[in-house]
Short mmCIF file of C-alpha atoms and ligand atoms in Angstrom, two decimals:
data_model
loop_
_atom_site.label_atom_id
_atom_site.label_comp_id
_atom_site.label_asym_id
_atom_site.label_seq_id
_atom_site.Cartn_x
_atom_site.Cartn_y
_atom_site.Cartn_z
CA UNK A 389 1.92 33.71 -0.53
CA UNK A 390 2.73 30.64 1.47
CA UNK A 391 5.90 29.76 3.39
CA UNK A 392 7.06 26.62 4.56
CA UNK A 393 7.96 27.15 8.12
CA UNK A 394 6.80 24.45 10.63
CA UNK A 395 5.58 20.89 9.59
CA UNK A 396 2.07 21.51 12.13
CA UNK A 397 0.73 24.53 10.33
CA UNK A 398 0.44 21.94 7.19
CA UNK A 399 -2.54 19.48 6.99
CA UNK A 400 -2.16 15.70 6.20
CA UNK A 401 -3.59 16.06 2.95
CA UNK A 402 -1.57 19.31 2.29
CA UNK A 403 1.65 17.11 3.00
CA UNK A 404 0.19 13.96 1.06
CA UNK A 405 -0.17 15.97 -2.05
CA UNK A 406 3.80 17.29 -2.28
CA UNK A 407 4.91 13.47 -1.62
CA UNK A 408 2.19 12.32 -4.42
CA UNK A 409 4.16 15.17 -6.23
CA UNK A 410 7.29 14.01 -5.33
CA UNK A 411 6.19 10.36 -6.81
CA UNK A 412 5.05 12.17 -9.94
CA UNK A 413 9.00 13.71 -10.53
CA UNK A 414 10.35 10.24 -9.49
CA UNK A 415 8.73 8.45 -11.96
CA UNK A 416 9.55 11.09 -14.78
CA UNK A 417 12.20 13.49 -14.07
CA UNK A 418 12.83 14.94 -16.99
CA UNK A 419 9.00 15.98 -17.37
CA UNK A 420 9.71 18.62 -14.78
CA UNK A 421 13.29 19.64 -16.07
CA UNK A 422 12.38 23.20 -17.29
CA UNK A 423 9.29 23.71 -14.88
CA UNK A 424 11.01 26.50 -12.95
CA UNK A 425 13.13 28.34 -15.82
CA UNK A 426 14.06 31.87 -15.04
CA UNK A 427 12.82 31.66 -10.80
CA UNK A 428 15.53 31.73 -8.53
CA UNK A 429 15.87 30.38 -5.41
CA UNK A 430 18.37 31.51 -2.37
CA UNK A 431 20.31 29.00 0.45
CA UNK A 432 20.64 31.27 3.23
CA UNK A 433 22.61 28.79 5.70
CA UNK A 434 24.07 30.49 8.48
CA UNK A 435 24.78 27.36 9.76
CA UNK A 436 26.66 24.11 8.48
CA UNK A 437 24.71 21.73 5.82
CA UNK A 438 25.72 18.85 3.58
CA UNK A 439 22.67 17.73 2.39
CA UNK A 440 19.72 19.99 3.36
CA UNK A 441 21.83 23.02 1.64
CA UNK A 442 23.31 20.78 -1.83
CA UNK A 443 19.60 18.78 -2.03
CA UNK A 444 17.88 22.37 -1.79
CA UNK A 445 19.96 23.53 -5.31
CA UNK A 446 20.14 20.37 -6.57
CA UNK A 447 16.64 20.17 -6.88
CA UNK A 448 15.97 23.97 -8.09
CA UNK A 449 18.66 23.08 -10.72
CA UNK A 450 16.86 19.99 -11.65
CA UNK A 451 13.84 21.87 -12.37
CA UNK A 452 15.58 24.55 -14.79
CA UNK A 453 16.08 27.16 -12.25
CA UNK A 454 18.91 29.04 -10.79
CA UNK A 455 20.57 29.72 -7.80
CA UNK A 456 23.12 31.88 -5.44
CA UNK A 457 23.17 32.40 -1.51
CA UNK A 458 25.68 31.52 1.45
CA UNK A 459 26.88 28.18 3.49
CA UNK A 460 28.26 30.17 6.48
CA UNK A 461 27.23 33.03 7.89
CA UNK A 462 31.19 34.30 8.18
CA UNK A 463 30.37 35.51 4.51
CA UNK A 464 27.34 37.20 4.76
CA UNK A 465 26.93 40.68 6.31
CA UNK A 466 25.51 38.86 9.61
CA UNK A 467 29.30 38.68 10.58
CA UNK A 468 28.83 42.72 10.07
CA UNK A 469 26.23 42.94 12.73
CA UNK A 470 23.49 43.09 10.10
CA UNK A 471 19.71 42.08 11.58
CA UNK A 472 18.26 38.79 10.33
CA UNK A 473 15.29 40.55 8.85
CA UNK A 474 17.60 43.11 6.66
CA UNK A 475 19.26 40.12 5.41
CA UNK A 476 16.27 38.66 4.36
CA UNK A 477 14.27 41.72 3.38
CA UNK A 478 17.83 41.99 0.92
CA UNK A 479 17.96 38.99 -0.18
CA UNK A 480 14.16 38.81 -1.45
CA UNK A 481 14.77 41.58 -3.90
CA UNK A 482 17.17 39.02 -5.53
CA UNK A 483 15.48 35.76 -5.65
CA UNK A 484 11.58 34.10 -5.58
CA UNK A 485 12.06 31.78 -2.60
CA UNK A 486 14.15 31.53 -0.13
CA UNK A 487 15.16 28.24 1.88
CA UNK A 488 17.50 29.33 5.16
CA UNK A 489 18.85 27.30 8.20
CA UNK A 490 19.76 29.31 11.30
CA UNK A 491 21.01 28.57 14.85
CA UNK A 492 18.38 30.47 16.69
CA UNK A 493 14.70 28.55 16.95
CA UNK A 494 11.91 30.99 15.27
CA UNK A 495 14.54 32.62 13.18
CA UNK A 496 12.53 30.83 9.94
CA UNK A 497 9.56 32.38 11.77
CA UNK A 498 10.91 35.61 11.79
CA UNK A 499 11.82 35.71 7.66
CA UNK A 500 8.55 34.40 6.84
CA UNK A 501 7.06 37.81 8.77
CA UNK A 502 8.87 40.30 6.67
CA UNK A 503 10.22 38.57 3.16
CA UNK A 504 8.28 39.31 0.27
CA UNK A 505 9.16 35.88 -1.31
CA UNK A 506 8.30 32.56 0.05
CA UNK A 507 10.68 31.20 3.19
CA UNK A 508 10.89 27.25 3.82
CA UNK A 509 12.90 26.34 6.93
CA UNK A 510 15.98 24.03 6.34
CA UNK A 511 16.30 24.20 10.39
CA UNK A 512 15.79 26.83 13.31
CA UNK A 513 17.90 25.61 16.07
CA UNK A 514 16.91 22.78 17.76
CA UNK A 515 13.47 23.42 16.81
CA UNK A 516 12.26 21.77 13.91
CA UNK A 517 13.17 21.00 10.53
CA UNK A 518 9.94 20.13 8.27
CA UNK A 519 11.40 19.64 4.93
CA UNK A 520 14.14 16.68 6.56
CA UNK A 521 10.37 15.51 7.33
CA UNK A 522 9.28 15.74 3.97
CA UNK A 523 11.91 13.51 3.10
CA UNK A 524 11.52 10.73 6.16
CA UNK A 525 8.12 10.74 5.23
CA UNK A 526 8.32 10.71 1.91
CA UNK A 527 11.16 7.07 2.45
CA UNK A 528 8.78 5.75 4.83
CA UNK A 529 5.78 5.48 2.59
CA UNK A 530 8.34 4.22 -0.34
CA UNK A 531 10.11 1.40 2.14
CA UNK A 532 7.12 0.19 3.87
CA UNK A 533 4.41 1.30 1.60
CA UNK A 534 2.51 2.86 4.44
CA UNK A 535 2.68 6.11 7.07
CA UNK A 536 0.15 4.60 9.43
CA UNK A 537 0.18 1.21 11.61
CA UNK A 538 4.06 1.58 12.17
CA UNK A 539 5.76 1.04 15.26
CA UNK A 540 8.73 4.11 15.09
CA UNK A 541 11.59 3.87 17.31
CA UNK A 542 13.48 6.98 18.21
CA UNK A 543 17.10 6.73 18.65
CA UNK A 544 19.39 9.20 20.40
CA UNK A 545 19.22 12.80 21.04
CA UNK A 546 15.20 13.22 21.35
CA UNK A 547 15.54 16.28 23.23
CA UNK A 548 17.93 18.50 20.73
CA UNK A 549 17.15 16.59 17.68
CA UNK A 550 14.63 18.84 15.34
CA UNK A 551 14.00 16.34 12.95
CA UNK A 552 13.02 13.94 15.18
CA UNK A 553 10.42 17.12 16.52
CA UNK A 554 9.18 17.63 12.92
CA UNK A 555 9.02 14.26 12.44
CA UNK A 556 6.29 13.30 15.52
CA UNK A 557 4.36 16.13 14.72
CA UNK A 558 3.45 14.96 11.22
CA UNK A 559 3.28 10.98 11.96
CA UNK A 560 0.44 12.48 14.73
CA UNK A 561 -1.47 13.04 11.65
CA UNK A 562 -1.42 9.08 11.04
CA UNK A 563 -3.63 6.02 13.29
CA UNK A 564 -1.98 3.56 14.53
CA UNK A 565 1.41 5.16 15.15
CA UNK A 566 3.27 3.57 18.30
CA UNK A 567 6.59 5.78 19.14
CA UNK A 568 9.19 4.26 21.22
CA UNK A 569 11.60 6.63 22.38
CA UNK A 570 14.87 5.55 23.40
CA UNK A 571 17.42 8.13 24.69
CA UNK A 572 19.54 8.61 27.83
CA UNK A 573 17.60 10.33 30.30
CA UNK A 574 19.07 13.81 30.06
CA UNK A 575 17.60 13.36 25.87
CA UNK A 576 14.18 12.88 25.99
CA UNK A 577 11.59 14.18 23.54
CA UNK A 578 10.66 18.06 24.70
CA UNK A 579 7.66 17.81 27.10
CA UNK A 580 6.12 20.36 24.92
CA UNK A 581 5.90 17.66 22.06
CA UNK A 582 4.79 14.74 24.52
CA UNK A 583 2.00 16.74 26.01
CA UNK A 584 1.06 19.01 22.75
CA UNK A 585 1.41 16.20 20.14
CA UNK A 586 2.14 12.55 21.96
CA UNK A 587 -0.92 12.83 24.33
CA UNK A 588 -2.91 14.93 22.60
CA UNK A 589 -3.37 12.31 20.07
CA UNK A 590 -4.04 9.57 21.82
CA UNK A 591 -0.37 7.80 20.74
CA UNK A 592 1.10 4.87 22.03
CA UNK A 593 4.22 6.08 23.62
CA UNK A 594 7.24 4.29 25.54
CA UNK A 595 10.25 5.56 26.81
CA UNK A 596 13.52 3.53 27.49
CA UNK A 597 16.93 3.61 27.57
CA UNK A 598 17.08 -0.61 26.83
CA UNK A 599 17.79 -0.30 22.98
CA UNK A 600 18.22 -3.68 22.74
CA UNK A 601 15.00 -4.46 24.02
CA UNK A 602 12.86 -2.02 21.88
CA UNK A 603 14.72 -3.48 18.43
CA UNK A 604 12.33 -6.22 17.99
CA UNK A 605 9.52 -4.33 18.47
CA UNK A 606 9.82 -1.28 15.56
CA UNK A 607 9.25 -1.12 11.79
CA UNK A 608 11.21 1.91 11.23
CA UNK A 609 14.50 2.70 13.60
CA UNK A 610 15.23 6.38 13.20
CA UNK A 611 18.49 6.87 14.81
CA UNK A 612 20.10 10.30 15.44
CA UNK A 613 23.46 11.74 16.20
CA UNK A 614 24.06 13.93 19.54
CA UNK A 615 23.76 17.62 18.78
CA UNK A 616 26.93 18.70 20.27
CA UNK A 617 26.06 22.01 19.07
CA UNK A 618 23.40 22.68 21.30
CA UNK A 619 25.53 21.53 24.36
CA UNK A 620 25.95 23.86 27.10
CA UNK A 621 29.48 21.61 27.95
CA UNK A 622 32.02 19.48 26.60
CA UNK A 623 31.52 16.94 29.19
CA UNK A 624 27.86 16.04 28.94
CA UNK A 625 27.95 15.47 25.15
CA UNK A 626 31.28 12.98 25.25
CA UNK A 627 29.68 11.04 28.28
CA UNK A 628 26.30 10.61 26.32
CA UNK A 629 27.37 10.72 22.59
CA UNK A 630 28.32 7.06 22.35
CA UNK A 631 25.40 5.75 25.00
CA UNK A 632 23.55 3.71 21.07
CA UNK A 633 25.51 2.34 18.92
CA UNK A 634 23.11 0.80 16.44
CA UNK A 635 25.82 -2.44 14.96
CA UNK A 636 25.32 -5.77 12.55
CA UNK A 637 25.19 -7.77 16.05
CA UNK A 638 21.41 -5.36 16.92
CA UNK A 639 20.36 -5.48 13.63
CA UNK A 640 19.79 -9.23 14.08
CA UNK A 641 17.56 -8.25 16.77
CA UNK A 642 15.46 -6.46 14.18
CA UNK A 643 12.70 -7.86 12.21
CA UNK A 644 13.35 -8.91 8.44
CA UNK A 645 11.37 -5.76 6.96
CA UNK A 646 12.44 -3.10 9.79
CA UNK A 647 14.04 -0.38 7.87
CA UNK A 648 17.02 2.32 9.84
CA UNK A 649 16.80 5.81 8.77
CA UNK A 650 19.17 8.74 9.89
CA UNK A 651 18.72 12.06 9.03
CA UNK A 652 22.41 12.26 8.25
CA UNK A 653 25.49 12.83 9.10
CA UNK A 654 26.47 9.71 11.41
CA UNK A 655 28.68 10.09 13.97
CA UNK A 656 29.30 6.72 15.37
CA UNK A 657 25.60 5.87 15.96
CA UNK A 658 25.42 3.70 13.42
CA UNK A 659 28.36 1.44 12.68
CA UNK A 660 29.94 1.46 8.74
CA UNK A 661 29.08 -2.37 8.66
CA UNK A 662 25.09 -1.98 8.98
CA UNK A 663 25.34 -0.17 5.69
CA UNK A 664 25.52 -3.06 3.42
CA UNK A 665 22.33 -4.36 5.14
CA UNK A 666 19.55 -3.86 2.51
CA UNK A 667 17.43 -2.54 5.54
CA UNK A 668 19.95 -0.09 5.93
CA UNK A 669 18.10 2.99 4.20
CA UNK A 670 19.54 6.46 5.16
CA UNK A 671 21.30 6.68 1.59
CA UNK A 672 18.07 5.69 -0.46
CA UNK A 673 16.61 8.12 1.87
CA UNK A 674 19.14 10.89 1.04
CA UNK A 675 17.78 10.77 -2.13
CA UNK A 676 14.42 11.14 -1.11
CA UNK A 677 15.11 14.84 -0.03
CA UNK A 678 15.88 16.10 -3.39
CA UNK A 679 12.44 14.56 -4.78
CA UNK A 680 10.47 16.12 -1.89
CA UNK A 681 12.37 19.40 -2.20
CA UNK A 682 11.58 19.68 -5.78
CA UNK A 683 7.83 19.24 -5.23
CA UNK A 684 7.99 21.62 -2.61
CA UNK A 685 9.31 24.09 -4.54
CA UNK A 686 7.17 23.55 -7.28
CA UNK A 687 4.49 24.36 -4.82
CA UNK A 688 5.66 27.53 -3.13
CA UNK A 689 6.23 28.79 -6.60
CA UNK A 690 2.51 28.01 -7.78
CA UNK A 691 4.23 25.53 -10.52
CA UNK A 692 1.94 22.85 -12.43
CA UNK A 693 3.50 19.58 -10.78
C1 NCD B 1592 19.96 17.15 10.48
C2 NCD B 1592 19.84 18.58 10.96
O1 NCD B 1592 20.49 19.47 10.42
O2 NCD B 1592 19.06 18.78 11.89
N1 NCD B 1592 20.69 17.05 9.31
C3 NCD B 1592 20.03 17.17 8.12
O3 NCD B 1592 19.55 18.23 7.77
N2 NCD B 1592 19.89 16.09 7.36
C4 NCD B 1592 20.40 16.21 11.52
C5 NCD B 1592 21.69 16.50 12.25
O4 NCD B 1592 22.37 17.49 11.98
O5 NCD B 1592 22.01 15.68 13.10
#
């Protein structure tokens, strides 16, 4: 049985073939519209979710199967002082895959070790979130036609962002990846990444706080929001929260065929305007995450996709 819990224990060709399955469902949906009839899958989000949580059963519906579970933890017997691994252990007699989100990093970790179903990670904390990386991945390859030679600037909170973490671990896989990082200062990507992943690999890496300067330079801007979640205070997150504003007036500092992703939600990191600029692709990239997330689950399941 395999789980889906961090993007590194996952080879490049292992991730390759679920985006090459994720092309396959694109380009005929309804071919896969009964290919998980009678599984069911569980959303165990103990934390909040727009996307991640409605792309998750969006997809399971769209490939004929069912599915129940939670979007806070207030209604689930956590809020009764149950353990995490009763919950799950539970929850496993009900369904045949599981995809949870949790506050604490290694929670995901944790499932995997005692559920008797499949467990993919829709987020541990500020830890790492591999199926959001699915989904960049999947819009990177689709936008630029390519995952390696790319310069990829990083925009905003590097240091409690877990997409962003996901997301340098699997480019790593890739030559020719440059990363510019820009962040405040008190943001910055996890030393744990820059030494484990960044150096370790050999990758070009910069680190600035000059937005403005960095724009020309990148083929893909992935801009964040500020966790202000993972704050210790108030004060730190509304002096740093509006330090990049990505606007129309930078994107004319960007080249013709840069594309801007964003995990999603915005705050104010990207203004409204910069959506009607066809390099503009967080929405197209939205989509994205249902296609990955059905191949995924195809996969877990031991489907033909
Ligand atoms: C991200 C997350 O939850 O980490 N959202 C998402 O799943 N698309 C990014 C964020 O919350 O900022």
């Amino acid at each position: 049985m395999e789980h889906f819990i961090d993007i590194k224990d996952h080879s490049k060709d292992e991730i390759q073939q679920i985006l090459d399955a994720a092309m396959r469902v694109i380009e005929n949906p309804r071919g896969y519209s009964e290919a998980a009839k009678g599984k069911i899958l569980a959303t165990l989000f103990f934390e909040p979710s727009t996307r991640t949580r409605l792309s998750f059963e969006s997809a399971m519906l769209s490939l004929g199967g069912s599915v129940l579970g939670f979007s806070e933890s207030a209604s689930s017997s956590a809020a009764k002082g149950e353990s995490l691994a009763d919950t799950i252990k539970t929850v496993a007699c009900y369904a045949d895959l599981i995809a949870m989100r949790h506050p604490k990093e290694g929670a995901a970790l944790l499932a995997a070790g005692v559920a008797e179903v499949p467990v993919i990670n829709a987020g541990d904390g500020g830890h790492a979130h591999p199926t959001q990386t699915l989904t960049d991945l999947l819009t990177i390859q689709r936008e630029k036609g390519r995952l390696d030679n790319l310069t990829v600037g990083l925009c905003g909170d590097l240091k409690f962002g877990r997409t962003v973490h996901s997301l340098v671990e699997a480019l790593s896989h890739h030559s020719g990846i440059r990363i510019v990082a820009i962040s405040p200062q008190e943001l910055r990507v996890p030393e744990y990444l820059k030494s484990g992943v960044i150096a370790k690999h050999h990758m070009p890496f910069l680190e600035t706080d000059q937005m403005e300067d960095a724009l020309a330079t990148v083929d893909v801007l992935y801009m964040t929001r500020v966790q202000r979640e993972r704050f210790f205070n108030e004060e730190d997150y509304v002096r740093l929260k509006d330090r990049f504003i990505l606007d129309t007036a930078k994107m004319r500092l960007m080249e013709e065929d840069a594309i801007v992703l964003h995990p999603l939600p915005r705050v104010n990191e990207i203004s409204v305007k910069v959506d009607a600029d066809p390099r503009a692709a967080y929405f197209r990239q939205v989509k994205n995450g249902k296609y990955v997330r059905m191949a995924l689950i195809m996969k877990l399941l031991e489907l033909a996709g």
